[in-house]
Coordinates of C-alpha atoms in Angstrom, one line a residue:
Chain A
A6 CA 7.1 81.4 -2.0
Q7 CA 7.8 82.4 1.6
S8 CA 10.7 84.4 2.8
V9 CA 11.9 86.0 6.0
A10 CA 14.4 88.9 6.4
Q11 CA 16.1 89.9 9.6
P12 CA 17.9 93.1 8.6
E13 CA 20.4 93.2 11.4
D14 CA 23.1 90.7 11.9
Q15 CA 24.0 91.9 15.3
V16 CA 22.2 93.8 17.9
N17 CA 23.9 95.2 21.0
V18 CA 22.0 96.5 24.0
A19 CA 22.9 97.4 27.6
E20 CA 21.5 95.3 30.3
G21 CA 18.3 96.7 31.7
N22 CA 17.5 98.6 28.5
P23 CA 14.6 97.5 26.1
L24 CA 15.5 95.3 23.1
T25 CA 14.0 95.0 19.6
V26 CA 15.1 92.2 17.1
K27 CA 13.5 93.0 13.8
C28 CA 11.7 90.6 11.4
T29 CA 9.8 91.0 8.1
Y30 CA 8.2 88.3 6.0
S31 CA 6.7 87.5 2.9
V32 CA 4.0 84.8 2.4
S33 CA 1.1 84.2 0.0
G34 CA -1.4 83.0 2.5
N35 CA -2.1 83.7 6.2
P36 CA 1.2 84.0 8.0
Y37 CA 2.1 81.8 10.9
L38 CA 5.0 83.5 12.6
F39 CA 7.5 82.1 15.1
W40 CA 10.5 83.2 17.0
Y41 CA 13.3 80.8 18.1
V42 CA 16.4 81.3 20.3
Q43 CA 19.6 79.4 20.0
Y44 CA 22.2 79.3 22.7
P45 CA 25.8 78.1 22.0
N46 CA 26.1 74.4 21.1
R47 CA 22.3 73.9 21.5
G48 CA 19.3 73.4 19.1
L49 CA 16.7 76.0 18.7
Q50 CA 14.2 76.8 21.4
F51 CA 10.7 78.0 20.7
L52 CA 9.9 81.4 22.2
L53 CA 6.6 82.4 20.9
K54 CA 4.1 82.3 17.9
Y55 CA 1.5 84.3 16.2
I56 CA -1.4 82.5 14.5
T57 CA -4.4 84.7 14.8
G58 CA -6.0 87.1 17.4
D59 CA -4.2 89.8 19.3
N60 CA -1.3 91.4 17.5
L61 CA 0.9 91.4 20.7
V62 CA 1.9 87.9 21.7
K63 CA 3.7 87.0 24.8
G64 CA 6.2 84.2 25.2
S65 CA 8.9 82.6 27.2
Y66 CA 11.5 84.4 29.3
G67 CA 9.6 87.7 29.2
F68 CA 9.8 88.1 25.4
E69 CA 6.9 89.4 23.3
A70 CA 6.3 90.1 19.6
E71 CA 4.1 92.5 17.7
F72 CA 2.5 91.3 14.5
N73 CA 1.9 94.2 12.0
K74 CA 0.1 93.0 8.9
S75 CA 0.4 96.3 6.9
Q76 CA 4.2 96.3 7.4
T77 CA 4.6 92.5 7.2
S78 CA 6.7 92.6 10.3
F79 CA 7.0 90.6 13.5
H80 CA 9.5 92.2 15.7
L81 CA 10.7 90.6 19.0
K82 CA 10.8 92.7 22.0
K83 CA 11.7 92.7 25.7
P84 CA 11.2 95.6 28.1
S85 CA 14.4 95.0 30.1
A86 CA 17.3 93.0 28.6
L87 CA 19.3 90.5 30.6
V88 CA 22.9 89.3 30.0
S89 CA 21.6 85.8 29.7
D90 CA 19.4 86.9 26.7
S91 CA 22.6 87.0 24.7
A92 CA 22.1 84.4 21.9
L93 CA 21.2 83.9 18.2
Y94 CA 17.5 84.6 17.4
F95 CA 15.6 83.3 14.4
C96 CA 12.3 84.5 12.9
A97 CA 10.3 81.8 10.9
V98 CA 7.1 81.9 8.8
R99 CA 4.8 79.2 7.6
D100 CA 2.0 79.6 5.2
G101 CA -1.1 79.0 7.3
D102 CA -3.3 78.3 4.2
N103 CA -1.0 75.5 3.1
Y104 CA 0.1 73.0 5.6
G105 CA 2.3 71.3 3.1
Q106 CA 4.5 74.3 3.1
N107 CA 7.8 74.3 4.9
F108 CA 8.9 76.5 7.7
V109 CA 11.3 79.2 6.3
F110 CA 13.8 80.7 8.7
G111 CA 15.5 84.1 8.6
P112 CA 19.3 84.3 8.7
G113 CA 19.4 85.0 12.4
T114 CA 20.2 88.0 14.5
R115 CA 23.0 87.8 17.2
L116 CA 21.9 89.7 20.3
S117 CA 24.6 90.8 22.7
V118 CA 23.5 92.2 26.1
L119 CA 26.3 94.1 27.7
P120 CA 26.6 94.3 31.6
Chain B
G119 CA 11.7 60.7 25.6
A120 CA 10.3 64.1 26.0
G121 CA 12.1 65.8 23.2
V122 CA 13.7 65.4 19.7
S123 CA 16.7 63.1 20.1
Q124 CA 19.6 63.1 17.6
S125 CA 22.6 60.8 17.4
P126 CA 25.5 60.9 17.5
S127 CA 26.1 64.3 19.0
N128 CA 29.4 64.5 17.3
K129 CA 30.8 62.8 14.4
V130 CA 34.3 63.1 12.9
T131 CA 34.9 61.3 9.6
E132 CA 37.5 61.2 6.8
K133 CA 36.8 62.8 3.4
G134 CA 35.1 60.3 1.1
K135 CA 33.5 58.2 3.8
D136 CA 29.7 57.8 4.2
V137 CA 27.9 58.9 7.4
E138 CA 24.5 58.3 8.8
L139 CA 22.8 60.7 11.1
R140 CA 19.8 59.6 13.2
C141 CA 16.7 61.6 14.4
D142 CA 14.1 60.3 16.9
P143 CA 11.1 62.8 16.8
I144 CA 8.7 63.5 19.5
S145 CA 6.1 60.6 19.6
G146 CA 3.0 61.6 17.6
H147 CA 4.7 64.3 15.6
T148 CA 3.7 63.7 11.9
A149 CA 6.2 66.3 10.5
L150 CA 10.0 65.9 10.5
Y151 CA 12.6 68.3 9.2
W152 CA 16.3 68.3 8.6
Y153 CA 18.3 71.6 8.5
R154 CA 22.0 72.2 8.2
Q155 CA 23.7 75.1 10.1
R156 CA 27.2 76.1 9.2
L157 CA 29.3 77.8 11.9
G158 CA 27.7 81.1 12.9
Q159 CA 25.2 80.9 10.0
G160 CA 21.5 80.5 9.7
L161 CA 19.5 77.4 8.9
E162 CA 19.6 75.7 5.6
F163 CA 16.5 73.6 4.8
L164 CA 17.4 70.1 3.6
I165 CA 14.3 67.9 3.6
Y166 CA 10.7 67.8 5.0
F167 CA 8.6 64.7 5.8
Q168 CA 4.9 65.0 6.5
G169 CA 3.0 61.9 7.3
N170 CA 2.6 59.5 4.3
S171 CA 3.1 62.3 1.7
A172 CA 6.1 62.3 -0.6
P173 CA 8.9 64.1 1.1
D174 CA 9.9 67.7 0.1
K175 CA 13.6 67.1 -1.0
S176 CA 14.0 70.5 -2.6
G177 CA 16.7 71.5 -0.1
L178 CA 19.1 68.6 -0.5
P179 CA 22.4 70.2 -1.9
S180 CA 23.5 67.3 -4.1
D181 CA 22.7 63.6 -4.8
R182 CA 25.2 62.6 -2.1
F183 CA 22.5 63.5 0.4
S184 CA 19.5 61.3 1.1
A185 CA 17.1 60.8 4.0
E186 CA 14.5 58.3 4.9
R187 CA 11.7 58.1 7.4
T188 CA 9.8 55.0 8.4
G189 CA 6.2 56.0 9.0
E190 CA 6.0 58.7 11.7
S191 CA 9.1 57.5 13.6
V192 CA 12.9 57.6 13.2
S193 CA 14.6 59.4 10.3
T194 CA 18.1 59.0 9.0
L195 CA 20.0 61.4 6.9
T196 CA 22.8 59.8 4.9
I197 CA 25.7 61.7 3.3
Q198 CA 27.8 59.7 0.9
R199 CA 31.4 60.4 0.0
T200 CA 31.6 63.3 2.4
Q201 CA 33.4 66.5 1.6
Q202 CA 35.0 69.0 3.8
E203 CA 32.2 71.5 2.8
D204 CA 29.7 69.1 4.5
S205 CA 31.1 70.1 7.9
A206 CA 28.3 71.6 9.8
V207 CA 25.7 71.0 12.5
Y208 CA 22.7 69.0 11.3
L209 CA 19.5 69.8 13.0
C210 CA 16.3 67.8 13.2
A211 CA 13.0 69.1 14.2
S212 CA 9.5 67.6 14.5
S213 CA 6.0 69.1 14.8
L214 CA 2.3 68.2 14.9
Q215 CA 0.3 69.3 12.0
G216 CA -1.0 72.8 11.5
I217 CA -0.1 75.5 13.9
S218 CA 2.4 73.6 16.1
P219 CA 5.8 75.0 16.4
L220 CA 8.9 73.1 15.5
H221 CA 10.7 71.3 18.3
F222 CA 14.5 70.9 17.7
G223 CA 17.0 68.3 18.8
N224 CA 20.5 69.5 19.8
G225 CA 22.0 68.5 16.5
T226 CA 24.8 66.4 15.2
R227 CA 28.1 68.3 14.7
L228 CA 29.8 66.7 11.7
T229 CA 33.5 67.4 11.0
V230 CA 35.0 66.1 7.7
T231 CA 38.8 65.9 7.8

């Protein structure tokens, strides 16, 4: 069975500083990994995904994420945070060897960027 | 339309009434998912449709919950005899097969009084 952990409920960072939102996963097959962002009163928006290839993937709004197979991690990063990045962030995993498998989401991390 | 459409956007109902929530996925998307999100919480998987395969209903919390999907089009989530604990935002998402990410609607906010 798949699972996703986001060990931090809340991350606070000052505007202009780098940010990291952590994610670790467990899946039996090849991991397909995703990050989503949720702004207040909205659905989730896709940020980026890792399927195969380069371990560093770049996505929307200047975000990037690094896939680390040995640590089973897929941390979300941004070099310079903006106040507008404040939102709820979800990591998700899917088993790439079994398309019948569901997407499994982590519990979410609330990012607050302070001006 | 260009995205996943959910209706109604807000629904207030009395305890014990039945409600029906609708989801219009992106055209051509074979997979459709329903999730529940309580205030400030993460996503709770409810049900997953993939093409003509039998749906994965493993996340439905009780037999008061059911969902249908006609082919690869509209889906409805029905909650019978609603309870206050059913109050949440119900999110629908669709995707293509394989490596495609999920595309979410804006959700239906259900309030049971």
